[in-house]
Amino acid sequence: MNREVFAAVADALERGEPAALVTIVSTTGSTPQRVGAKMLVFGDGRIVGTIGGGCYENDAFGKAREAIASRTPQVVHYELSDDFAQETGLICGGQMDVYIEPIEPSPELYIIGGGHVGFHLARVAHEVGFRVHVIDDREKFANAERFPTAAEVIVDDIPSWIARVSLPAHAYAVIVTRGHTNDLEALRALAPRELRYLGLIGSRAKVARIYDALVADRIPAVALKRVHAPIGLDIGAVTPQEIAVSILAELIAVKHGKGHPTSMKWTPTSLKSEV
């Protein structure tokens, strides 16, 4: 049975699908399963494997789904008492502890723009565990020689590519194209989507112009307020290398559940009056 679970874990990691692994780590007395029994729970409710059935498995199932959302592991203790036996029909009388571990695939980072900032960001992001995808409309900038560690390098018209693809909800997307038009159209397409992170490069003046245009085109203000713009932590970065580091720092902060420091937040005028 555990082979099936291990295969499902490997498949989830390959597909980039979050899940949680539930493992019996200790038992005392009579229990329906032995130490080492495993169950894999997916966010949509699918289950592979079992830790013995009954209401305690159902409880562990619920806690596993919570762990997927919170990305926090935990140990849960169950006492298989007479009340438990009456409720489930399982006469065991023992105790057991289960360890619930979120299984997080490598975070997917989509770098939209293969110029100088994208080049340096791809390198450092790969080194800290991001699975990097690069998209640019210039083959000179988007190629395997330039991005040897990228999982995927795409040469295509940027707005057209975004319109065709469905990025996973746990994806990180960074808009660092070479021009205002591509930045505008990329943000227009991505802002309404549910993503783990969406950032836009540019000065405050540039970001304000883009936001003004999108608000005028009825892009929901609530969607634009989720965007990290100007992108990156405000560390005074100037060079492409420094800007890449500031972006990566923000990505890592979001990955670990750390909000953007209030002192570094900025809201364009066009959004301040929007609900």
PDB file of C-alpha atoms in Angstrom:
ATOM      1  CA  MET A   1       0.000   0.000   0.000  1.00  0.00           C
ATOM      2  CA  ASN A   2       2.790   2.442   0.865  1.00  0.00           C
ATOM      3  CA  ARG A   3       4.299   1.920  -2.593  1.00  0.00           C
ATOM      4  CA  GLU A   4       1.102   3.341  -4.036  1.00  0.00           C
ATOM      5  CA  VAL A   5       1.377   6.309  -1.674  1.00  0.00           C
ATOM      6  CA  PHE A   6       5.035   6.925  -2.543  1.00  0.00           C
ATOM      7  CA  ALA A   7       4.189   6.797  -6.248  1.00  0.00           C
ATOM      8  CA  ALA A   8       1.385   9.307  -5.690  1.00  0.00           C
ATOM      9  CA  VAL A   9       3.768  11.627  -3.798  1.00  0.00           C
ATOM     10  CA  ALA A  10       6.264  11.484  -6.667  1.00  0.00           C
ATOM     11  CA  ASP A  11       3.492  12.155  -9.166  1.00  0.00           C
ATOM     12  CA  ALA A  12       2.205  15.124  -7.143  1.00  0.00           C
ATOM     13  CA  LEU A  13       5.678  16.635  -6.995  1.00  0.00           C
ATOM     14  CA  GLU A  14       6.127  16.133 -10.727  1.00  0.00           C
ATOM     15  CA  ARG A  15       2.780  17.794 -11.488  1.00  0.00           C
ATOM     16  CA  GLY A  16       3.348  20.569  -8.972  1.00  0.00           C
ATOM     17  CA  GLU A  17       0.217  19.662  -7.006  1.00  0.00           C
ATOM     18  CA  PRO A  18       0.240  20.372  -3.245  1.00  0.00           C
ATOM     19  CA  ALA A  19      -0.797  17.547  -0.912  1.00  0.00           C
ATOM     20  CA  ALA A  20      -0.286  16.344   2.661  1.00  0.00           C
ATOM     21  CA  LEU A  21       1.170  13.033   3.818  1.00  0.00           C
ATOM     22  CA  VAL A  22      -0.345  11.460   6.943  1.00  0.00           C
ATOM     23  CA  THR A  23       1.851   8.845   8.662  1.00  0.00           C
ATOM     24  CA  ILE A  24       1.282   6.806  11.825  1.00  0.00           C
ATOM     25  CA  VAL A  25       4.454   7.427  13.841  1.00  0.00           C
ATOM     26  CA  SER A  26       3.650   5.642  17.120  1.00  0.00           C
ATOM     27  CA  THR A  27       1.071   3.260  18.569  1.00  0.00           C
ATOM     28  CA  THR A  28       0.227   1.833  21.979  1.00  0.00           C
ATOM     29  CA  GLY A  29      -2.040  -1.151  22.462  1.00  0.00           C
ATOM     30  CA  SER A  30      -4.401  -2.365  19.769  1.00  0.00           C
ATOM     31  CA  THR A  31      -4.762  -0.126  16.711  1.00  0.00           C
ATOM     32  CA  PRO A  32      -6.223  -0.759  13.248  1.00  0.00           C
ATOM     33  CA  GLN A  33      -2.926   0.026  11.514  1.00  0.00           C
ATOM     34  CA  ARG A  34       0.747  -0.291  12.353  1.00  0.00           C
ATOM     35  CA  VAL A  35       3.455   2.341  12.605  1.00  0.00           C
ATOM     36  CA  GLY A  36       4.405   3.518   9.133  1.00  0.00           C
ATOM     37  CA  ALA A  37       0.944   3.299   7.564  1.00  0.00           C
ATOM     38  CA  LYS A  38       0.440   6.276   5.255  1.00  0.00           C
ATOM     39  CA  MET A  39      -2.315   8.228   3.578  1.00  0.00           C
ATOM     40  CA  LEU A  40      -1.833  10.996   1.012  1.00  0.00           C
ATOM     41  CA  VAL A  41      -4.483  13.713   0.899  1.00  0.00           C
ATOM     42  CA  PHE A  42      -4.918  16.184  -1.960  1.00  0.00           C
ATOM     43  CA  GLY A  43      -6.488  19.614  -1.779  1.00  0.00           C
ATOM     44  CA  ASP A  44      -9.485  18.496  -3.838  1.00  0.00           C
ATOM     45  CA  GLY A  45     -10.258  15.669  -1.384  1.00  0.00           C
ATOM     46  CA  ARG A  46      -8.693  12.729  -3.184  1.00  0.00           C
ATOM     47  CA  ILE A  47      -7.021  10.123  -0.963  1.00  0.00           C
ATOM     48  CA  VAL A  48      -4.370   7.507  -1.669  1.00  0.00           C
ATOM     49  CA  GLY A  49      -3.719   4.919   1.050  1.00  0.00           C
ATOM     50  CA  THR A  50      -5.260   4.553   4.507  1.00  0.00           C
ATOM     51  CA  ILE A  51      -4.361   4.801   8.170  1.00  0.00           C
ATOM     52  CA  GLY A  52      -7.164   2.454   9.184  1.00  0.00           C
ATOM     53  CA  GLY A  53     -10.483   4.092   8.418  1.00  0.00           C
ATOM     54  CA  GLY A  54     -13.079   5.327  10.865  1.00  0.00           C
ATOM     55  CA  CYS A  55     -13.668   8.767  12.296  1.00  0.00           C
ATOM     56  CA  TYR A  56     -10.031   9.286  13.292  1.00  0.00           C
ATOM     57  CA  GLU A  57      -9.020   8.869   9.648  1.00  0.00           C
ATOM     58  CA  ASN A  58     -11.736  11.357   8.735  1.00  0.00           C
ATOM     59  CA  ASP A  59     -10.391  13.753  11.353  1.00  0.00           C
ATOM     60  CA  ALA A  60      -6.841  13.300  10.041  1.00  0.00           C
ATOM     61  CA  PHE A  61      -8.167  13.903   6.530  1.00  0.00           C
ATOM     62  CA  GLY A  62      -9.594  17.261   7.613  1.00  0.00           C
ATOM     63  CA  LYS A  63      -6.387  18.246   9.384  1.00  0.00           C
ATOM     64  CA  ALA A  64      -4.379  17.247   6.305  1.00  0.00           C
ATOM     65  CA  ARG A  65      -6.405  19.606   4.140  1.00  0.00           C
ATOM     66  CA  GLU A  66      -5.806  22.348   6.691  1.00  0.00           C
ATOM     67  CA  ALA A  67      -2.079  21.587   6.518  1.00  0.00           C
ATOM     68  CA  ILE A  68      -2.125  21.989   2.741  1.00  0.00           C
ATOM     69  CA  ALA A  69      -3.602  25.460   3.156  1.00  0.00           C
ATOM     70  CA  SER A  70      -1.395  26.531   6.071  1.00  0.00           C
ATOM     71  CA  ARG A  71       1.742  24.670   4.913  1.00  0.00           C
ATOM     72  CA  THR A  72       2.299  23.764   8.574  1.00  0.00           C
ATOM     73  CA  PRO A  73       3.093  20.217   9.777  1.00  0.00           C
ATOM     74  CA  GLN A  74       1.648  18.841  12.989  1.00  0.00           C
ATOM     75  CA  VAL A  75       1.469  15.732  15.184  1.00  0.00           C
ATOM     76  CA  VAL A  76      -2.026  14.599  16.231  1.00  0.00           C
ATOM     77  CA  HIS A  77      -2.743  12.170  19.085  1.00  0.00           C
ATOM     78  CA  TYR A  78      -5.723   9.793  18.964  1.00  0.00           C
ATOM     79  CA  GLU A  79      -7.071   7.648  21.797  1.00  0.00           C
ATOM     80  CA  LEU A  80      -9.166   4.788  20.479  1.00  0.00           C
ATOM     81  CA  SER A  81     -11.456   4.734  23.522  1.00  0.00           C
ATOM     82  CA  ASP A  82     -14.733   2.922  24.165  1.00  0.00           C
ATOM     83  CA  ASP A  83     -16.611   6.007  22.965  1.00  0.00           C
ATOM     84  CA  PHE A  84     -14.519   5.947  19.813  1.00  0.00           C
ATOM     85  CA  ALA A  85     -15.225   2.218  19.349  1.00  0.00           C
ATOM     86  CA  GLN A  86     -18.960   2.741  19.782  1.00  0.00           C
ATOM     87  CA  GLU A  87     -18.942   5.535  17.229  1.00  0.00           C
ATOM     88  CA  THR A  88     -16.863   3.721  14.619  1.00  0.00           C
ATOM     89  CA  GLY A  89     -17.461   0.045  15.272  1.00  0.00           C
ATOM     90  CA  LEU A  90     -13.696  -0.461  15.616  1.00  0.00           C
ATOM     91  CA  ILE A  91     -12.824  -2.193  18.883  1.00  0.00           C
ATOM     92  CA  CYS A  92      -9.187  -1.319  19.421  1.00  0.00           C
ATOM     93  CA  GLY A  93      -8.611   0.464  22.720  1.00  0.00           C
ATOM     94  CA  GLY A  94      -5.130   1.682  21.821  1.00  0.00           C
ATOM     95  CA  GLN A  95      -3.522   5.034  21.151  1.00  0.00           C
ATOM     96  CA  MET A  96      -1.647   6.401  18.194  1.00  0.00           C
ATOM     97  CA  ASP A  97       0.122   9.513  16.963  1.00  0.00           C
ATOM     98  CA  VAL A  98       0.077  10.618  13.349  1.00  0.00           C
ATOM     99  CA  TYR A  99       2.391  13.089  11.673  1.00  0.00           C
ATOM    100  CA  ILE A 100       0.789  15.316   9.047  1.00  0.00           C
ATOM    101  CA  GLU A 101       3.326  16.766   6.628  1.00  0.00           C
ATOM    102  CA  PRO A 102       2.505  19.175   3.798  1.00  0.00           C
ATOM    103  CA  ILE A 103       4.069  18.052   0.521  1.00  0.00           C
ATOM    104  CA  GLU A 104       5.009  21.190  -1.343  1.00  0.00           C
ATOM    105  CA  PRO A 105       6.396  20.955  -4.867  1.00  0.00           C
ATOM    106  CA  SER A 106       9.133  23.320  -5.921  1.00  0.00           C
ATOM    107  CA  PRO A 107       7.522  26.741  -6.317  1.00  0.00           C
ATOM    108  CA  GLU A 108       6.885  27.624  -9.955  1.00  0.00           C
ATOM    109  CA  LEU A 109       8.297  31.004 -10.989  1.00  0.00           C
ATOM    110  CA  TYR A 110       7.253  32.508 -14.321  1.00  0.00           C
ATOM    111  CA  ILE A 111       9.634  35.262 -15.392  1.00  0.00           C
ATOM    112  CA  ILE A 112       7.883  37.285 -18.068  1.00  0.00           C
ATOM    113  CA  GLY A 113      10.742  39.029 -19.806  1.00  0.00           C
ATOM    114  CA  GLY A 114      14.189  37.581 -20.475  1.00  0.00           C
ATOM    115  CA  GLY A 115      16.241  40.771 -20.280  1.00  0.00           C
ATOM    116  CA  HIS A 116      18.928  41.692 -17.774  1.00  0.00           C
ATOM    117  CA  VAL A 117      16.779  41.526 -14.629  1.00  0.00           C
ATOM    118  CA  GLY A 118      15.095  38.317 -15.770  1.00  0.00           C
ATOM    119  CA  PHE A 119      18.482  36.771 -16.507  1.00  0.00           C
ATOM    120  CA  HIS A 120      19.867  37.415 -13.030  1.00  0.00           C
ATOM    121  CA  LEU A 121      16.584  36.553 -11.296  1.00  0.00           C
ATOM    122  CA  ALA A 122      16.398  33.173 -13.038  1.00  0.00           C
ATOM    123  CA  ARG A 123      19.863  32.246 -11.797  1.00  0.00           C
ATOM    124  CA  VAL A 124      19.416  33.173  -8.138  1.00  0.00           C
ATOM    125  CA  ALA A 125      15.831  31.881  -7.978  1.00  0.00           C
ATOM    126  CA  HIS A 126      16.940  28.474  -9.241  1.00  0.00           C
ATOM    127  CA  GLU A 127      19.621  28.339  -6.569  1.00  0.00           C
ATOM    128  CA  VAL A 128      17.045  28.719  -3.781  1.00  0.00           C
ATOM    129  CA  GLY A 129      14.680  26.096  -5.175  1.00  0.00           C
ATOM    130  CA  PHE A 130      12.309  27.805  -7.596  1.00  0.00           C
ATOM    131  CA  ARG A 131      11.376  25.960 -10.775  1.00  0.00           C
ATOM    132  CA  VAL A 132      11.903  28.691 -13.340  1.00  0.00           C
ATOM    133  CA  HIS A 133       9.988  29.336 -16.573  1.00  0.00           C
ATOM    134  CA  VAL A 134      11.078  32.186 -18.856  1.00  0.00           C
ATOM    135  CA  ILE A 135       8.974  33.803 -21.581  1.00  0.00           C
ATOM    136  CA  ASP A 136      10.136  36.471 -24.041  1.00  0.00           C
ATOM    137  CA  ASP A 137       9.322  37.336 -27.631  1.00  0.00           C
ATOM    138  CA  ARG A 138      13.008  37.604 -28.584  1.00  0.00           C
ATOM    139  CA  GLU A 139      14.881  34.386 -29.279  1.00  0.00           C
ATOM    140  CA  LYS A 140      18.141  36.241 -28.698  1.00  0.00           C
ATOM    141  CA  PHE A 141      17.111  36.635 -25.057  1.00  0.00           C
ATOM    142  CA  ALA A 142      14.974  33.528 -24.522  1.00  0.00           C
ATOM    143  CA  ASN A 143      17.067  30.447 -25.223  1.00  0.00           C
ATOM    144  CA  ALA A 144      18.484  27.462 -23.355  1.00  0.00           C
ATOM    145  CA  GLU A 145      22.058  28.749 -23.588  1.00  0.00           C
ATOM    146  CA  ARG A 146      21.104  31.935 -21.777  1.00  0.00           C
ATOM    147  CA  PHE A 147      18.914  30.138 -19.222  1.00  0.00           C
ATOM    148  CA  PRO A 148      20.515  26.688 -18.759  1.00  0.00           C
ATOM    149  CA  THR A 149      18.829  25.997 -15.404  1.00  0.00           C
ATOM    150  CA  ALA A 150      15.306  26.988 -16.469  1.00  0.00           C
ATOM    151  CA  ALA A 151      12.701  24.247 -16.611  1.00  0.00           C
ATOM    152  CA  GLU A 152      11.171  25.929 -19.642  1.00  0.00           C
ATOM    153  CA  VAL A 153      12.186  28.732 -22.007  1.00  0.00           C
ATOM    154  CA  ILE A 154       9.458  30.027 -24.308  1.00  0.00           C
ATOM    155  CA  VAL A 155       9.754  32.313 -27.323  1.00  0.00           C
ATOM    156  CA  ASP A 156       6.350  33.765 -28.114  1.00  0.00           C
ATOM    157  CA  ASP A 157       4.322  36.933 -28.254  1.00  0.00           C
ATOM    158  CA  ILE A 158       3.875  37.651 -24.555  1.00  0.00           C
ATOM    159  CA  PRO A 159       0.194  38.739 -24.464  1.00  0.00           C
ATOM    160  CA  SER A 160      -0.778  35.863 -26.777  1.00  0.00           C
ATOM    161  CA  TRP A 161       1.086  33.317 -24.652  1.00  0.00           C
ATOM    162  CA  ILE A 162      -0.511  34.548 -21.428  1.00  0.00           C
ATOM    163  CA  ALA A 163      -3.953  34.367 -23.031  1.00  0.00           C
ATOM    164  CA  ARG A 164      -3.400  30.704 -23.942  1.00  0.00           C
ATOM    165  CA  VAL A 165      -1.911  29.344 -20.732  1.00  0.00           C
ATOM    166  CA  SER A 166      -3.433  28.597 -17.358  1.00  0.00           C
ATOM    167  CA  LEU A 167      -0.925  29.254 -14.590  1.00  0.00           C
ATOM    168  CA  PRO A 168      -1.443  27.253 -11.383  1.00  0.00           C
ATOM    169  CA  ALA A 169      -2.789  29.115  -8.356  1.00  0.00           C
ATOM    170  CA  HIS A 170       0.445  28.420  -6.457  1.00  0.00           C
ATOM    171  CA  ALA A 171       2.572  30.046  -9.182  1.00  0.00           C
ATOM    172  CA  TYR A 172       4.715  33.146  -8.805  1.00  0.00           C
ATOM    173  CA  ALA A 173       4.723  35.522 -11.790  1.00  0.00           C
ATOM    174  CA  VAL A 174       7.167  38.376 -12.316  1.00  0.00           C
ATOM    175  CA  ILE A 175       6.572  40.934 -15.074  1.00  0.00           C
ATOM    176  CA  VAL A 176       9.936  42.323 -16.184  1.00  0.00           C
ATOM    177  CA  THR A 177       9.508  42.869 -19.918  1.00  0.00           C
ATOM    178  CA  ARG A 178      11.457  45.380 -21.986  1.00  0.00           C
ATOM    179  CA  GLY A 179       8.614  47.810 -22.587  1.00  0.00           C
ATOM    180  CA  HIS A 180       5.557  49.588 -21.239  1.00  0.00           C
ATOM    181  CA  THR A 181       3.141  47.937 -23.674  1.00  0.00           C
ATOM    182  CA  ASN A 182       4.113  44.370 -22.817  1.00  0.00           C
ATOM    183  CA  ASP A 183       4.060  45.195 -19.101  1.00  0.00           C
ATOM    184  CA  LEU A 184       0.596  46.712 -19.451  1.00  0.00           C
ATOM    185  CA  GLU A 185      -0.840  43.812 -21.433  1.00  0.00           C
ATOM    186  CA  ALA A 186       0.794  41.180 -19.218  1.00  0.00           C
ATOM    187  CA  LEU A 187      -0.657  42.789 -16.103  1.00  0.00           C
ATOM    188  CA  ARG A 188      -4.049  43.198 -17.768  1.00  0.00           C
ATOM    189  CA  ALA A 189      -4.139  39.435 -18.394  1.00  0.00           C
ATOM    190  CA  LEU A 190      -2.660  38.270 -15.088  1.00  0.00           C
ATOM    191  CA  ALA A 191      -4.091  40.664 -12.482  1.00  0.00           C
ATOM    192  CA  PRO A 192      -7.560  39.038 -12.384  1.00  0.00           C
ATOM    193  CA  ARG A 193      -6.058  35.561 -11.899  1.00  0.00           C
ATOM    194  CA  GLU A 194      -5.522  33.871  -8.554  1.00  0.00           C
ATOM    195  CA  LEU A 195      -1.747  33.535  -8.162  1.00  0.00           C
ATOM    196  CA  ARG A 196       0.512  33.097  -5.155  1.00  0.00           C
ATOM    197  CA  TYR A 197       2.474  36.169  -6.232  1.00  0.00           C
ATOM    198  CA  LEU A 198       2.317  38.704  -9.038  1.00  0.00           C
ATOM    199  CA  GLY A 199       4.859  41.500  -9.329  1.00  0.00           C
ATOM    200  CA  LEU A 200       5.443  44.320 -11.811  1.00  0.00           C
ATOM    201  CA  ILE A 201       8.771  46.084 -12.359  1.00  0.00           C
ATOM    202  CA  GLY A 202       8.984  49.826 -12.841  1.00  0.00           C
ATOM    203  CA  SER A 203       9.191  53.189 -11.157  1.00  0.00           C
ATOM    204  CA  ARG A 204       6.241  54.506  -9.194  1.00  0.00           C
ATOM    205  CA  ALA A 205       5.454  56.848 -12.083  1.00  0.00           C
ATOM    206  CA  LYS A 206       5.389  53.977 -14.584  1.00  0.00           C
ATOM    207  CA  VAL A 207       3.310  51.762 -12.294  1.00  0.00           C
ATOM    208  CA  ALA A 208       0.853  54.618 -11.728  1.00  0.00           C
ATOM    209  CA  ARG A 209       0.407  55.113 -15.489  1.00  0.00           C
ATOM    210  CA  ILE A 210      -0.234  51.411 -16.018  1.00  0.00           C
ATOM    211  CA  TYR A 211      -2.710  51.260 -13.135  1.00  0.00           C
ATOM    212  CA  ASP A 212      -4.523  54.372 -14.406  1.00  0.00           C
ATOM    213  CA  ALA A 213      -4.952  52.700 -17.805  1.00  0.00           C
ATOM    214  CA  LEU A 214      -6.177  49.425 -16.326  1.00  0.00           C
ATOM    215  CA  VAL A 215      -8.600  51.082 -13.907  1.00  0.00           C
ATOM    216  CA  ALA A 216      -9.980  53.066 -16.856  1.00  0.00           C
ATOM    217  CA  ASP A 217     -10.444  49.750 -18.674  1.00  0.00           C
ATOM    218  CA  ARG A 218     -12.411  48.424 -15.667  1.00  0.00           C
ATOM    219  CA  ILE A 219      -9.833  45.979 -14.390  1.00  0.00           C
ATOM    220  CA  PRO A 220     -11.033  45.434 -10.778  1.00  0.00           C
ATOM    221  CA  ALA A 221      -9.098  47.551  -8.290  1.00  0.00           C
ATOM    222  CA  VAL A 222      -9.127  44.656  -5.823  1.00  0.00           C
ATOM    223  CA  ALA A 223      -7.138  42.611  -8.352  1.00  0.00           C
ATOM    224  CA  LEU A 224      -4.580  45.369  -8.866  1.00  0.00           C
ATOM    225  CA  LYS A 225      -4.146  45.839  -5.122  1.00  0.00           C
ATOM    226  CA  ARG A 226      -2.823  42.264  -4.904  1.00  0.00           C
ATOM    227  CA  VAL A 227       0.036  43.110  -7.261  1.00  0.00           C
ATOM    228  CA  HIS A 228       3.478  43.802  -5.789  1.00  0.00           C
ATOM    229  CA  ALA A 229       4.435  47.008  -7.575  1.00  0.00           C
ATOM    230  CA  PRO A 230       6.964  48.433  -7.784  1.00  0.00           C
ATOM    231  CA  ILE A 231       8.321  44.919  -7.506  1.00  0.00           C
ATOM    232  CA  GLY A 232      10.815  43.789  -4.877  1.00  0.00           C
ATOM    233  CA  LEU A 233      11.743  44.878  -1.378  1.00  0.00           C
ATOM    234  CA  ASP A 234      12.866  48.491  -1.162  1.00  0.00           C
ATOM    235  CA  ILE A 235      16.568  47.988  -0.453  1.00  0.00           C
ATOM    236  CA  GLY A 236      17.810  50.760  -2.714  1.00  0.00           C
ATOM    237  CA  ALA A 237      18.613  48.349  -5.557  1.00  0.00           C
ATOM    238  CA  VAL A 238      20.064  49.969  -8.687  1.00  0.00           C
ATOM    239  CA  THR A 239      21.812  47.390 -10.901  1.00  0.00           C
ATOM    240  CA  PRO A 240      20.006  44.454 -12.558  1.00  0.00           C
ATOM    241  CA  GLN A 241      21.770  42.111 -10.141  1.00  0.00           C
ATOM    242  CA  GLU A 242      20.603  44.115  -7.124  1.00  0.00           C
ATOM    243  CA  ILE A 243      17.068  44.387  -8.471  1.00  0.00           C
ATOM    244  CA  ALA A 244      17.004  40.609  -8.956  1.00  0.00           C
ATOM    245  CA  VAL A 245      18.054  40.148  -5.322  1.00  0.00           C
ATOM    246  CA  SER A 246      15.331  42.535  -4.123  1.00  0.00           C
ATOM    247  CA  ILE A 247      12.723  40.612  -6.137  1.00  0.00           C
ATOM    248  CA  LEU A 248      13.960  37.266  -4.849  1.00  0.00           C
ATOM    249  CA  ALA A 249      13.829  38.551  -1.270  1.00  0.00           C
ATOM    250  CA  GLU A 250      10.175  39.446  -1.763  1.00  0.00           C
ATOM    251  CA  LEU A 251       9.425  36.063  -3.342  1.00  0.00           C
ATOM    252  CA  ILE A 252      11.004  34.286  -0.374  1.00  0.00           C
ATOM    253  CA  ALA A 253       9.050  36.467   2.061  1.00  0.00           C
ATOM    254  CA  VAL A 254       5.770  35.547   0.353  1.00  0.00           C
ATOM    255  CA  LYS A 255       6.763  31.883   0.195  1.00  0.00           C
ATOM    256  CA  HIS A 256       7.241  31.820   3.963  1.00  0.00           C
ATOM    257  CA  GLY A 257       4.104  33.788   4.740  1.00  0.00           C
ATOM    258  CA  LYS A 258       5.769  37.073   5.577  1.00  0.00           C
ATOM    259  CA  GLY A 259       3.807  40.101   4.471  1.00  0.00           C
ATOM    260  CA  HIS A 260       5.383  43.028   2.675  1.00  0.00           C
ATOM    261  CA  PRO A 261       6.470  45.455   5.447  1.00  0.00           C
ATOM    262  CA  THR A 262       3.891  48.215   5.861  1.00  0.00           C
ATOM    263  CA  SER A 263       6.574  50.894   5.667  1.00  0.00           C
ATOM    264  CA  MET A 264       7.476  49.729   2.176  1.00  0.00           C
ATOM    265  CA  LYS A 265       3.945  49.592   0.758  1.00  0.00           C
ATOM    266  CA  TRP A 266       2.747  52.146  -1.769  1.00  0.00           C
ATOM    267  CA  THR A 267      -0.622  52.556  -3.433  1.00  0.00           C
ATOM    268  CA  PRO A 268      -1.084  54.443  -6.716  1.00  0.00           C
ATOM    269  CA  THR A 269      -3.522  57.354  -6.539  1.00  0.00           C
ATOM    270  CA  SER A 270      -5.900  55.625  -8.959  1.00  0.00           C
ATOM    271  CA  LEU A 271      -6.473  52.841  -6.412  1.00  0.00           C
ATOM    272  CA  LYS A 272      -6.771  54.895  -3.225  1.00  0.00           C
ATOM    273  CA  SER A 273     -10.386  55.809  -3.888  1.00  0.00           C
ATOM    274  CA  GLU A 274     -11.332  52.343  -5.125  1.00  0.00           C
ATOM    275  CA  VAL A 275     -13.006  49.761  -2.914  1.00  0.00           C
TER     276      VAL A 275
END
